[in-house]
């Protein structure tokens, strides 16, 4: 609990990693609900996943996704697909391992709705996403 509270208050502790994690928890950490969900998932799921499939489970804060990743818990919150972080992460995952990465969406907020079929046209109106391949990004979200 102390680690979760510290994280939510912005006290991020840098740790040195021996290896890149093979299971990531991706969340919009600017959203308090998503950040709390990510930390609870890490605390509750990491021991179970490490016994079954993953060597290391980590809430991911970096821009670059490690090429060794095989599993992703994608914490979905309101507006998450409109953030640069999500666009970057999902496009990287597609180019790194293609269909070999298993992605499990986790709904963090009761009001979350998966994007509609017209979401691509909405993406075109978001200025901070214009540097991304929005056609590919929309296809990834629809999948």
Coordinates of C-alpha atoms in Angstrom, one line a residue:
X1 CA 0.0 0.0 0.0
X2 CA 2.8 2.4 0.8
X3 CA 4.4 1.8 -2.6
X4 CA 1.0 2.6 -4.3
X5 CA 0.5 5.7 -2.4
X6 CA 4.0 6.9 -3.0
X7 CA 3.6 6.3 -6.7
X8 CA 0.3 8.1 -6.9
X9 CA 1.9 11.1 -5.1
X10 CA 4.6 11.3 -7.7
X11 CA 7.4 9.8 -5.8
X12 CA 8.8 7.5 -8.5
X13 CA 11.8 5.4 -7.4
X14 CA 14.3 4.6 -10.0
X15 CA 15.4 1.0 -9.9
X16 CA 18.1 -0.7 -11.9
X17 CA 16.8 -3.7 -13.8
X18 CA 18.8 -6.8 -14.6
X19 CA 16.6 -7.7 -17.6
X20 CA 13.9 -6.1 -19.6
X21 CA 10.4 -7.1 -18.4
X22 CA 8.5 -9.6 -20.6
X23 CA 5.1 -8.5 -19.2
X24 CA 4.2 -4.8 -19.1
X25 CA 1.3 -2.9 -17.5
X26 CA 0.6 0.1 -19.8
X27 CA -1.5 2.8 -18.3
X28 CA -2.1 6.6 -18.7
X29 CA -0.3 7.4 -15.4
X30 CA -1.6 11.0 -15.5
X31 CA -5.0 9.5 -14.8
X32 CA -5.3 8.7 -11.1
X33 CA -7.8 5.8 -11.6
X34 CA -5.5 4.3 -14.3
X35 CA -2.4 4.7 -12.2
X36 CA -4.1 3.1 -9.2
X37 CA -5.4 0.2 -11.3
X38 CA -1.9 -0.3 -12.7
X39 CA -0.3 -0.4 -9.3
X40 CA -2.9 -2.8 -7.9
X41 CA -2.6 -5.0 -10.9
X42 CA 1.2 -5.2 -10.4
X43 CA 0.8 -6.0 -6.7
X44 CA -1.9 -8.6 -7.2
X45 CA -1.1 -10.1 -10.6
X46 CA 2.7 -10.1 -10.7
X47 CA 3.2 -13.0 -8.3
X48 CA 0.6 -15.1 -10.2
X49 CA 2.0 -14.2 -13.6
X50 CA 5.5 -14.9 -12.6
X51 CA 4.5 -18.4 -11.4
X52 CA 2.8 -19.1 -14.8
X53 CA 4.1 -17.2 -17.7
X54 CA 6.2 -14.0 -17.0
X55 CA 9.6 -13.6 -15.6
X56 CA 9.1 -9.9 -14.7
X57 CA 6.0 -7.7 -14.6
X58 CA 6.3 -4.0 -14.5
X59 CA 4.2 -0.8 -14.7
X60 CA 5.9 0.8 -17.7
X61 CA 6.7 4.5 -17.5
X62 CA 9.3 4.7 -20.4
X63 CA 8.6 5.8 -24.0
X64 CA 10.3 2.8 -25.6
X65 CA 8.8 -0.6 -25.3
X66 CA 11.4 -3.4 -24.7
X67 CA 11.7 -5.8 -27.6
X68 CA 11.4 -8.8 -25.3
X69 CA 7.9 -8.0 -24.2
X70 CA 5.4 -10.9 -24.8
X71 CA 2.4 -9.9 -22.6
X72 CA 0.7 -6.5 -22.0
X73 CA -2.0 -5.6 -19.5
X74 CA -3.5 -2.5 -21.2
X75 CA -5.2 -0.4 -18.6
X76 CA -8.0 1.4 -20.4
X77 CA -9.3 4.7 -19.0
X78 CA -11.2 7.6 -20.3
X79 CA -9.2 9.3 -23.1
X80 CA -6.3 6.8 -22.9
X81 CA -6.3 6.3 -26.7
X82 CA -5.9 10.0 -27.2
X83 CA -2.6 10.2 -25.4
X84 CA 0.8 10.2 -27.0
X85 CA 2.0 7.4 -24.7
X86 CA -0.7 5.0 -25.8
X87 CA -0.2 5.8 -29.5
X88 CA 3.6 5.3 -29.2
X89 CA 3.4 2.1 -27.2
X90 CA 0.8 0.4 -29.4
X91 CA 2.5 1.3 -32.6
X92 CA 5.8 0.0 -31.2
X93 CA 4.2 -3.2 -30.1
X94 CA 2.9 -3.8 -33.6
X95 CA 6.2 -3.2 -35.2
X96 CA 8.3 -5.2 -32.6
X97 CA 6.5 -8.5 -32.4
X98 CA 3.3 -8.2 -34.4
X99 CA 0.7 -10.7 -33.4
X100 CA 3.1 -12.4 -31.0
X101 CA 2.3 -10.0 -28.2
X102 CA -0.7 -10.9 -26.2
X103 CA -2.6 -7.8 -25.1
X104 CA -5.3 -8.0 -22.4
X105 CA -7.4 -4.8 -22.0
X106 CA -8.3 -4.0 -18.3
X107 CA -11.1 -1.5 -17.8
X108 CA -10.1 1.0 -15.1
X109 CA -13.2 3.3 -15.1
X110 CA -16.8 2.4 -15.3
X111 CA -17.4 5.2 -17.9
X112 CA -14.8 3.8 -20.3
X113 CA -16.0 3.0 -23.8
X114 CA -14.0 1.4 -26.6
X115 CA -13.7 3.8 -29.5
X116 CA -16.3 3.8 -32.2
X117 CA -15.8 3.1 -35.8
X118 CA -15.5 6.9 -36.5
X119 CA -12.6 7.2 -34.0
X120 CA -10.1 7.5 -36.8
X121 CA -11.6 10.8 -37.9
X122 CA -11.6 12.0 -34.3
X123 CA -7.9 11.1 -34.1
X124 CA -7.2 13.4 -37.0
X125 CA -8.4 16.4 -35.0
X126 CA -6.0 15.8 -32.0
X127 CA -2.9 18.0 -32.6
X128 CA -0.5 16.1 -30.4
X129 CA -1.1 12.9 -32.3
X130 CA -0.4 14.2 -35.8
X131 CA 3.2 12.9 -35.8
X132 CA 1.9 9.3 -35.6
X133 CA 0.7 6.9 -38.3
X134 CA -3.0 7.4 -37.3
X135 CA -4.3 4.9 -39.9
X136 CA -2.3 2.1 -38.4
X137 CA -3.1 3.3 -34.9
X138 CA -6.8 3.2 -35.6
X139 CA -6.5 -0.3 -37.0
X140 CA -4.7 -1.4 -33.8
X141 CA -7.4 0.0 -31.6
X142 CA -10.1 -1.6 -33.6
X143 CA -8.4 -5.0 -33.4

